[in-house]
């Protein structure tokens, strides 16, 4: 799959400090189609992302990381892109890994999930614990045992994205994708990725306690 | 006695309303099959308990070997509580979904290049 067939979707909320570096690095890696979903930030995220050369879609209200990712996916499906890559806006993901992430898509895989290295001492202990719990919960509720259910770095073919029925607004969105892999019988693969833990990226992302919200969201999706 | 029959009647009507609404939502694809089945089971069970309160006693006797007459009253009150929670939840979930969808569609539409206005529109 060529870089021009891929669209990079970056959900962002108050990421004015990091968004330029992320968009510039993605473009430097050869992926020119970048869309930043500004989830109604109160800082200059939209302006900075636009200046960096990204297409910017700004929400009129804050929808959450899941809602933003879904906006990005819906926008991507209106373009000619054959694959969609979701990545975080805090600079945690290495754009050089995009090539590794999309490689399996050329071999019949529908969804590629990034796996962070849990043995990395730089990974905060509370996040490590929260991720382990969420992997277990995702396994129980979604029926697939994955190594990193909450990783925001993933690649999906446009064809698979069209089949998915996603509506989670929060972080449960990540587990929802796994649930859809099972229900739509999609083929998936897990790929190790490099994670960049800076002071900034550590201060961003979800709290371990957010696991409660994710579990509630997943139960709502499954039962209600 | 009349009061009890009135409560039973209200409970049956409430259950019928909820199940009907749920079925309509299910047919219109606004509600998933698991949700429809879940609420139907809940409401049928609750209605059965209201109509035959002795069911509670029988269950209690089976479980603890003693009668719990207060359970009947609790079950009747539970019907109304559940109804309120169910309707509020459903309404809130639908509004949240619609709002997210609307906000998303507007945001995406704003990024698309606008079509040039026709000469008719200019005049």
JSON list of N, CA, C and O in Angstrom, two decimals, chain A residues 17-60:
[
{"chain": "A", "resi": 17, "resn": "UNK", "atom": "N", "xyz": [0.51, 22.61, 21.78]},
{"chain": "A", "resi": 17, "resn": "UNK", "atom": "CA", "xyz": [1.96, 22.51, 22.04]},
{"chain": "A", "resi": 17, "resn": "UNK", "atom": "C", "xyz": [2.61, 21.40, 21.21]},
{"chain": "A", "resi": 17, "resn": "UNK", "atom": "O", "xyz": [3.78, 21.49, 20.85]},
{"chain": "A", "resi": 18, "resn": "UNK", "atom": "N", "xyz": [1.86, 20.32, 20.94]},
{"chain": "A", "resi": 18, "resn": "UNK", "atom": "CA", "xyz": [2.49, 19.15, 20.32]},
{"chain": "A", "resi": 18, "resn": "UNK", "atom": "C", "xyz": [2.08, 18.91, 18.86]},
{"chain": "A", "resi": 18, "resn": "UNK", "atom": "O", "xyz": [2.79, 18.22, 18.14]},
{"chain": "A", "resi": 19, "resn": "UNK", "atom": "N", "xyz": [0.96, 19.50, 18.46]},
{"chain": "A", "resi": 19, "resn": "UNK", "atom": "CA", "xyz": [0.38, 19.10, 17.17]},
{"chain": "A", "resi": 19, "resn": "UNK", "atom": "C", "xyz": [1.28, 19.42, 15.97]},
{"chain": "A", "resi": 19, "resn": "UNK", "atom": "O", "xyz": [1.34, 18.65, 15.01]},
{"chain": "A", "resi": 20, "resn": "UNK", "atom": "N", "xyz": [2.01, 20.52, 16.05]},
{"chain": "A", "resi": 20, "resn": "UNK", "atom": "CA", "xyz": [2.88, 20.87, 14.91]},
{"chain": "A", "resi": 20, "resn": "UNK", "atom": "C", "xyz": [3.95, 19.78, 14.71]},
{"chain": "A", "resi": 20, "resn": "UNK", "atom": "O", "xyz": [4.16, 19.31, 13.59]},
{"chain": "A", "resi": 21, "resn": "UNK", "atom": "N", "xyz": [4.60, 19.38, 15.81]},
{"chain": "A", "resi": 21, "resn": "UNK", "atom": "CA", "xyz": [5.65, 18.36, 15.74]},
{"chain": "A", "resi": 21, "resn": "UNK", "atom": "C", "xyz": [5.10, 17.06, 15.16]},
{"chain": "A", "resi": 21, "resn": "UNK", "atom": "O", "xyz": [5.74, 16.42, 14.32]},
{"chain": "A", "resi": 22, "resn": "UNK", "atom": "N", "xyz": [3.89, 16.70, 15.61]},
{"chain": "A", "resi": 22, "resn": "UNK", "atom": "CA", "xyz": [3.30, 15.43, 15.16]},
{"chain": "A", "resi": 22, "resn": "UNK", "atom": "C", "xyz": [2.97, 15.48, 13.67]},
{"chain": "A", "resi": 22, "resn": "UNK", "atom": "O", "xyz": [3.36, 14.59, 12.90]},
{"chain": "A", "resi": 23, "resn": "UNK", "atom": "N", "xyz": [2.28, 16.55, 13.24]},
{"chain": "A", "resi": 23, "resn": "UNK", "atom": "CA", "xyz": [1.89, 16.66, 11.82]},
{"chain": "A", "resi": 23, "resn": "UNK", "atom": "C", "xyz": [3.15, 16.73, 10.93]},
{"chain": "A", "resi": 23, "resn": "UNK", "atom": "O", "xyz": [3.24, 16.04, 9.91]},
{"chain": "A", "resi": 24, "resn": "UNK", "atom": "N", "xyz": [4.12, 17.52, 11.38]},
{"chain": "A", "resi": 24, "resn": "UNK", "atom": "CA", "xyz": [5.36, 17.65, 10.58]},
{"chain": "A", "resi": 24, "resn": "UNK", "atom": "C", "xyz": [6.08, 16.31, 10.45]},
{"chain": "A", "resi": 24, "resn": "UNK", "atom": "O", "xyz": [6.55, 15.95, 9.37]},
{"chain": "A", "resi": 25, "resn": "UNK", "atom": "N", "xyz": [6.12, 15.56, 11.54]},
{"chain": "A", "resi": 25, "resn": "UNK", "atom": "CA", "xyz": [6.81, 14.25, 11.53]},
{"chain": "A", "resi": 25, "resn": "UNK", "atom": "C", "xyz": [6.08, 13.25, 10.63]},
{"chain": "A", "resi": 25, "resn": "UNK", "atom": "O", "xyz": [6.71, 12.46, 9.92]},
{"chain": "A", "resi": 26, "resn": "UNK", "atom": "N", "xyz": [4.75, 13.31, 10.64]},
{"chain": "A", "resi": 26, "resn": "UNK", "atom": "CA", "xyz": [3.97, 12.40, 9.79]},
{"chain": "A", "resi": 26, "resn": "UNK", "atom": "C", "xyz": [4.24, 12.73, 8.32]},
{"chain": "A", "resi": 26, "resn": "UNK", "atom": "O", "xyz": [4.44, 11.83, 7.49]},
{"chain": "A", "resi": 27, "resn": "UNK", "atom": "N", "xyz": [4.25, 14.01, 8.01]},
{"chain": "A", "resi": 27, "resn": "UNK", "atom": "CA", "xyz": [4.49, 14.44, 6.62]},
{"chain": "A", "resi": 27, "resn": "UNK", "atom": "C", "xyz": [5.91, 14.07, 6.19]},
{"chain": "A", "resi": 27, "resn": "UNK", "atom": "O", "xyz": [6.13, 13.64, 5.06]},
{"chain": "A", "resi": 28, "resn": "UNK", "atom": "N", "xyz": [6.84, 14.23, 7.12]},
{"chain": "A", "resi": 28, "resn": "UNK", "atom": "CA", "xyz": [8.24, 13.88, 6.82]},
{"chain": "A", "resi": 28, "resn": "UNK", "atom": "C", "xyz": [8.38, 12.38, 6.55]},
{"chain": "A", "resi": 28, "resn": "UNK", "atom": "O", "xyz": [9.21, 11.94, 5.75]},
{"chain": "A", "resi": 29, "resn": "UNK", "atom": "N", "xyz": [7.52, 11.60, 7.22]},
{"chain": "A", "resi": 29, "resn": "UNK", "atom": "CA", "xyz": [7.56, 10.14, 7.01]},
{"chain": "A", "resi": 29, "resn": "UNK", "atom": "C", "xyz": [6.95, 9.75, 5.66]},
{"chain": "A", "resi": 29, "resn": "UNK", "atom": "O", "xyz": [6.93, 8.57, 5.29]},
{"chain": "A", "resi": 30, "resn": "UNK", "atom": "N", "xyz": [6.41, 10.73, 4.92]},
{"chain": "A", "resi": 30, "resn": "UNK", "atom": "CA", "xyz": [5.91, 10.47, 3.57]},
{"chain": "A", "resi": 30, "resn": "UNK", "atom": "C", "xyz": [4.39, 10.41, 3.46]},
{"chain": "A", "resi": 30, "resn": "UNK", "atom": "O", "xyz": [3.86, 10.15, 2.38]},
{"chain": "A", "resi": 31, "resn": "UNK", "atom": "N", "xyz": [3.71, 10.63, 4.57]},
{"chain": "A", "resi": 31, "resn": "UNK", "atom": "CA", "xyz": [2.24, 10.56, 4.54]},
{"chain": "A", "resi": 31, "resn": "UNK", "atom": "C", "xyz": [1.68, 11.99, 4.52]},
{"chain": "A", "resi": 31, "resn": "UNK", "atom": "O", "xyz": [1.68, 12.68, 5.54]},
{"chain": "A", "resi": 32, "resn": "UNK", "atom": "N", "xyz": [1.24, 12.39, 3.33]},
{"chain": "A", "resi": 32, "resn": "UNK", "atom": "CA", "xyz": [0.87, 13.80, 3.14]},
{"chain": "A", "resi": 32, "resn": "UNK", "atom": "C", "xyz": [-0.60, 14.09, 3.46]},
{"chain": "A", "resi": 32, "resn": "UNK", "atom": "O", "xyz": [-0.97, 15.24, 3.66]},
{"chain": "A", "resi": 33, "resn": "UNK", "atom": "N", "xyz": [-1.40, 13.05, 3.48]},
{"chain": "A", "resi": 33, "resn": "UNK", "atom": "CA", "xyz": [-2.83, 13.26, 3.77]},
{"chain": "A", "resi": 33, "resn": "UNK", "atom": "C", "xyz": [-3.07, 13.12, 5.28]},
{"chain": "A", "resi": 33, "resn": "UNK", "atom": "O", "xyz": [-3.15, 12.02, 5.81]},
{"chain": "A", "resi": 34, "resn": "UNK", "atom": "N", "xyz": [-3.13, 14.25, 5.93]},
{"chain": "A", "resi": 34, "resn": "UNK", "atom": "CA", "xyz": [-3.27, 14.26, 7.40]},
{"chain": "A", "resi": 34, "resn": "UNK", "atom": "C", "xyz": [-4.50, 15.07, 7.78]},
{"chain": "A", "resi": 34, "resn": "UNK", "atom": "O", "xyz": [-4.67, 16.21, 7.32]},
{"chain": "A", "resi": 35, "resn": "UNK", "atom": "N", "xyz": [-5.36, 14.49, 8.58]},
{"chain": "A", "resi": 35, "resn": "UNK", "atom": "CA", "xyz": [-6.53, 15.24, 9.05]},
{"chain": "A", "resi": 35, "resn": "UNK", "atom": "C", "xyz": [-6.51, 15.28, 10.58]},
{"chain": "A", "resi": 35, "resn": "UNK", "atom": "O", "xyz": [-6.36, 14.25, 11.24]},
{"chain": "A", "resi": 36, "resn": "UNK", "atom": "N", "xyz": [-6.61, 16.49, 11.12]},
{"chain": "A", "resi": 36, "resn": "UNK", "atom": "CA", "xyz": [-6.63, 16.67, 12.57]},
{"chain": "A", "resi": 36, "resn": "UNK", "atom": "C", "xyz": [-8.07, 17.00, 12.97]},
{"chain": "A", "resi": 36, "resn": "UNK", "atom": "O", "xyz": [-8.68, 17.91, 12.40]},
{"chain": "A", "resi": 37, "resn": "UNK", "atom": "N", "xyz": [-8.58, 16.25, 13.92]},
{"chain": "A", "resi": 37, "resn": "UNK", "atom": "CA", "xyz": [-9.93, 16.53, 14.41]},
{"chain": "A", "resi": 37, "resn": "UNK", "atom": "C", "xyz": [-9.78, 17.30, 15.71]},
{"chain": "A", "resi": 37, "resn": "UNK", "atom": "O", "xyz": [-9.40, 16.73, 16.74]},
{"chain": "A", "resi": 38, "resn": "UNK", "atom": "N", "xyz": [-10.05, 18.58, 15.65]},
{"chain": "A", "resi": 38, "resn": "UNK", "atom": "CA", "xyz": [-9.97, 19.42, 16.84]},
{"chain": "A", "resi": 38, "resn": "UNK", "atom": "C", "xyz": [-11.28, 19.29, 17.61]},
{"chain": "A", "resi": 38, "resn": "UNK", "atom": "O", "xyz": [-12.32, 19.76, 17.16]},
{"chain": "A", "resi": 39, "resn": "UNK", "atom": "N", "xyz": [-11.20, 18.67, 18.77]},
{"chain": "A", "resi": 39, "resn": "UNK", "atom": "CA", "xyz": [-12.42, 18.37, 19.53]},
{"chain": "A", "resi": 39, "resn": "UNK", "atom": "C", "xyz": [-12.82, 19.57, 20.40]},
{"chain": "A", "resi": 39, "resn": "UNK", "atom": "O", "xyz": [-12.91, 19.45, 21.62]},
{"chain": "A", "resi": 40, "resn": "UNK", "atom": "N", "xyz": [-13.03, 20.70, 19.74]},
{"chain": "A", "resi": 40, "resn": "UNK", "atom": "CA", "xyz": [-13.45, 21.93, 20.41]},
{"chain": "A", "resi": 40, "resn": "UNK", "atom": "C", "xyz": [-12.42, 22.38, 21.46]},
{"chain": "A", "resi": 40, "resn": "UNK", "atom": "O", "xyz": [-12.78, 22.69, 22.61]},
{"chain": "A", "resi": 41, "resn": "UNK", "atom": "N", "xyz": [-11.17, 22.41, 21.04]},
{"chain": "A", "resi": 41, "resn": "UNK", "atom": "CA", "xyz": [-10.11, 22.84, 21.96]},
{"chain": "A", "resi": 41, "resn": "UNK", "atom": "C", "xyz": [-10.28, 24.30, 22.34]},
{"chain": "A", "resi": 41, "resn": "UNK", "atom": "O", "xyz": [-10.80, 25.09, 21.55]},
{"chain": "A", "resi": 42, "resn": "UNK", "atom": "N", "xyz": [-9.77, 24.64, 23.54]},
{"chain": "A", "resi": 42, "resn": "UNK", "atom": "CA", "xyz": [-9.83, 26.05, 23.95]},
{"chain": "A", "resi": 42, "resn": "UNK", "atom": "C", "xyz": [-8.51, 26.75, 23.61]},
{"chain": "A", "resi": 42, "resn": "UNK", "atom": "O", "xyz": [-8.39, 27.96, 23.81]},
{"chain": "A", "resi": 43, "resn": "UNK", "atom": "N", "xyz": [-7.53, 26.01, 23.13]},
{"chain": "A", "resi": 43, "resn": "UNK", "atom": "CA", "xyz": [-6.26, 26.64, 22.73]},
{"chain": "A", "resi": 43, "resn": "UNK", "atom": "C", "xyz": [-6.19, 26.77, 21.20]},
{"chain": "A", "resi": 43, "resn": "UNK", "atom": "O", "xyz": [-7.21, 26.67, 20.53]},
{"chain": "A", "resi": 44, "resn": "UNK", "atom": "N", "xyz": [-4.99, 26.94, 20.67]},
{"chain": "A", "resi": 44, "resn": "UNK", "atom": "CA", "xyz": [-4.85, 27.20, 19.23]},
{"chain": "A", "resi": 44, "resn": "UNK", "atom": "C", "xyz": [-4.58, 25.93, 18.41]},
{"chain": "A", "resi": 44, "resn": "UNK", "atom": "O", "xyz": [-3.93, 25.98, 17.37]},
{"chain": "A", "resi": 45, "resn": "UNK", "atom": "N", "xyz": [-5.10, 24.80, 18.85]},
{"chain": "A", "resi": 45, "resn": "UNK", "atom": "CA", "xyz": [-4.85, 23.53, 18.15]},
{"chain": "A", "resi": 45, "resn": "UNK", "atom": "C", "xyz": [-5.19, 23.62, 16.66]},
{"chain": "A", "resi": 45, "resn": "UNK", "atom": "O", "xyz": [-4.38, 23.23, 15.81]},
{"chain": "A", "resi": 46, "resn": "UNK", "atom": "N", "xyz": [-6.37, 24.15, 16.34]},
{"chain": "A", "resi": 46, "resn": "UNK", "atom": "CA", "xyz": [-6.81, 24.22, 14.93]},
{"chain": "A", "resi": 46, "resn": "UNK", "atom": "C", "xyz": [-5.85, 25.04, 14.08]},
{"chain": "A", "resi": 46, "resn": "UNK", "atom": "O", "xyz": [-5.41, 24.60, 13.02]},
{"chain": "A", "resi": 47, "resn": "UNK", "atom": "N", "xyz": [-5.53, 26.24, 14.60]},
{"chain": "A", "resi": 47, "resn": "UNK", "atom": "CA", "xyz": [-4.66, 27.14, 13.83]},
{"chain": "A", "resi": 47, "resn": "UNK", "atom": "C", "xyz": [-3.29, 26.52, 13.61]},
{"chain": "A", "resi": 47, "resn": "UNK", "atom": "O", "xyz": [-2.75, 26.55, 12.50]},
{"chain": "A", "resi": 48, "resn": "UNK", "atom": "N", "xyz": [-2.71, 25.95, 14.67]},
{"chain": "A", "resi": 48, "resn": "UNK", "atom": "CA", "xyz": [-1.38, 25.36, 14.56]},
{"chain": "A", "resi": 48, "resn": "UNK", "atom": "C", "xyz": [-1.40, 24.18, 13.59]},
{"chain": "A", "resi": 48, "resn": "UNK", "atom": "O", "xyz": [-0.52, 24.05, 12.72]},
{"chain": "A", "resi": 49, "resn": "UNK", "atom": "N", "xyz": [-2.42, 23.34, 13.69]},
{"chain": "A", "resi": 49, "resn": "UNK", "atom": "CA", "xyz": [-2.51, 22.16, 12.81]},
{"chain": "A", "resi": 49, "resn": "UNK", "atom": "C", "xyz": [-2.66, 22.60, 11.35]},
{"chain": "A", "resi": 49, "resn": "UNK", "atom": "O", "xyz": [-2.05, 22.02, 10.45]},
{"chain": "A", "resi": 50, "resn": "UNK", "atom": "N", "xyz": [-3.47, 23.62, 11.14]},
{"chain": "A", "resi": 50, "resn": "UNK", "atom": "CA", "xyz": [-3.70, 24.11, 9.77]},
{"chain": "A", "resi": 50, "resn": "UNK", "atom": "C", "xyz": [-2.41, 24.68, 9.19]},
{"chain": "A", "resi": 50, "resn": "UNK", "atom": "O", "xyz": [-2.06, 24.40, 8.04]},
{"chain": "A", "resi": 51, "resn": "UNK", "atom": "N", "xyz": [-1.68, 25.44, 10.01]},
{"chain": "A", "resi": 51, "resn": "UNK", "atom": "CA", "xyz": [-0.40, 26.01, 9.57]},
{"chain": "A", "resi": 51, "resn": "UNK", "atom": "C", "xyz": [0.61, 24.92, 9.25]},
{"chain": "A", "resi": 51, "resn": "UNK", "atom": "O", "xyz": [1.49, 25.08, 8.41]},
{"chain": "A", "resi": 52, "resn": "UNK", "atom": "N", "xyz": [0.48, 23.79, 9.94]},
{"chain": "A", "resi": 52, "resn": "UNK", "atom": "CA", "xyz": [1.41, 22.67, 9.73]},
{"chain": "A", "resi": 52, "resn": "UNK", "atom": "C", "xyz": [1.08, 21.89, 8.46]},
{"chain": "A", "resi": 52, "resn": "UNK", "atom": "O", "xyz": [1.79, 20.97, 8.09]},
{"chain": "A", "resi": 53, "resn": "UNK", "atom": "N", "xyz": [-0.05, 22.21, 7.86]},
{"chain": "A", "resi": 53, "resn": "UNK", "atom": "CA", "xyz": [-0.40, 21.58, 6.58]},
{"chain": "A", "resi": 53, "resn": "UNK", "atom": "C", "xyz": [-1.43, 20.48, 6.69]},
{"chain": "A", "resi": 53, "resn": "UNK", "atom": "O", "xyz": [-1.66, 19.73, 5.73]},
{"chain": "A", "resi": 54, "resn": "UNK", "atom": "N", "xyz": [-2.08, 20.38, 7.82]},
{"chain": "A", "resi": 54, "resn": "UNK", "atom": "CA", "xyz": [-3.11, 19.34, 7.97]},
{"chain": "A", "resi": 54, "resn": "UNK", "atom": "C", "xyz": [-4.48, 19.90, 7.60]},
{"chain": "A", "resi": 54, "resn": "UNK", "atom": "O", "xyz": [-4.71, 21.11, 7.71]},
{"chain": "A", "resi": 55, "resn": "UNK", "atom": "N", "xyz": [-5.35, 19.00, 7.17]},
{"chain": "A", "resi": 55, "resn": "UNK", "atom": "CA", "xyz": [-6.76, 19.39, 7.01]},
{"chain": "A", "resi": 55, "resn": "UNK", "atom": "C", "xyz": [-7.34, 19.38, 8.43]},
{"chain": "A", "resi": 55, "resn": "UNK", "atom": "O", "xyz": [-7.10, 18.45, 9.19]},
{"chain": "A", "resi": 56, "resn": "UNK", "atom": "N", "xyz": [-8.06, 20.43, 8.80]},
{"chain": "A", "resi": 56, "resn": "UNK", "atom": "CA", "xyz": [-8.59, 20.49, 10.16]},
{"chain": "A", "resi": 56, "resn": "UNK", "atom": "C", "xyz": [-10.11, 20.45, 10.16]},
{"chain": "A", "resi": 56, "resn": "UNK", "atom": "O", "xyz": [-10.76, 21.19, 9.42]},
{"chain": "A", "resi": 57, "resn": "UNK", "atom": "N", "xyz": [-10.64, 19.55, 10.97]},
{"chain": "A", "resi": 57, "resn": "UNK", "atom": "CA", "xyz": [-12.09, 19.51, 11.18]},
{"chain": "A", "resi": 57, "resn": "UNK", "atom": "C", "xyz": [-12.30, 19.85, 12.65]},
{"chain": "A", "resi": 57, "resn": "UNK", "atom": "O", "xyz": [-11.75, 19.17, 13.53]},
{"chain": "A", "resi": 58, "resn": "UNK", "atom": "N", "xyz": [-13.03, 20.92, 12.89]},
{"chain": "A", "resi": 58, "resn": "UNK", "atom": "CA", "xyz": [-13.22, 21.34, 14.28]},
{"chain": "A", "resi": 58, "resn": "UNK", "atom": "C", "xyz": [-14.66, 21.07, 14.74]},
{"chain": "A", "resi": 58, "resn": "UNK", "atom": "O", "xyz": [-15.62, 21.48, 14.08]},
{"chain": "A", "resi": 59, "resn": "UNK", "atom": "N", "xyz": [-14.77, 20.35, 15.85]},
{"chain": "A", "resi": 59, "resn": "UNK", "atom": "CA", "xyz": [-16.10, 20.09, 16.42]},
{"chain": "A", "resi": 59, "resn": "UNK", "atom": "C", "xyz": [-16.64, 21.35, 17.10]},
{"chain": "A", "resi": 59, "resn": "UNK", "atom": "O", "xyz": [-15.89, 22.06, 17.78]},
{"chain": "A", "resi": 60, "resn": "UNK", "atom": "N", "xyz": [-17.94, 21.57, 16.95]},
{"chain": "A", "resi": 60, "resn": "UNK", "atom": "CA", "xyz": [-18.58, 22.71, 17.61]},
{"chain": "A", "resi": 60, "resn": "UNK", "atom": "C", "xyz": [-18.75, 22.44, 19.10]},
{"chain": "A", "resi": 60, "resn": "UNK", "atom": "O", "xyz": [-18.87, 23.36, 19.90]}
]
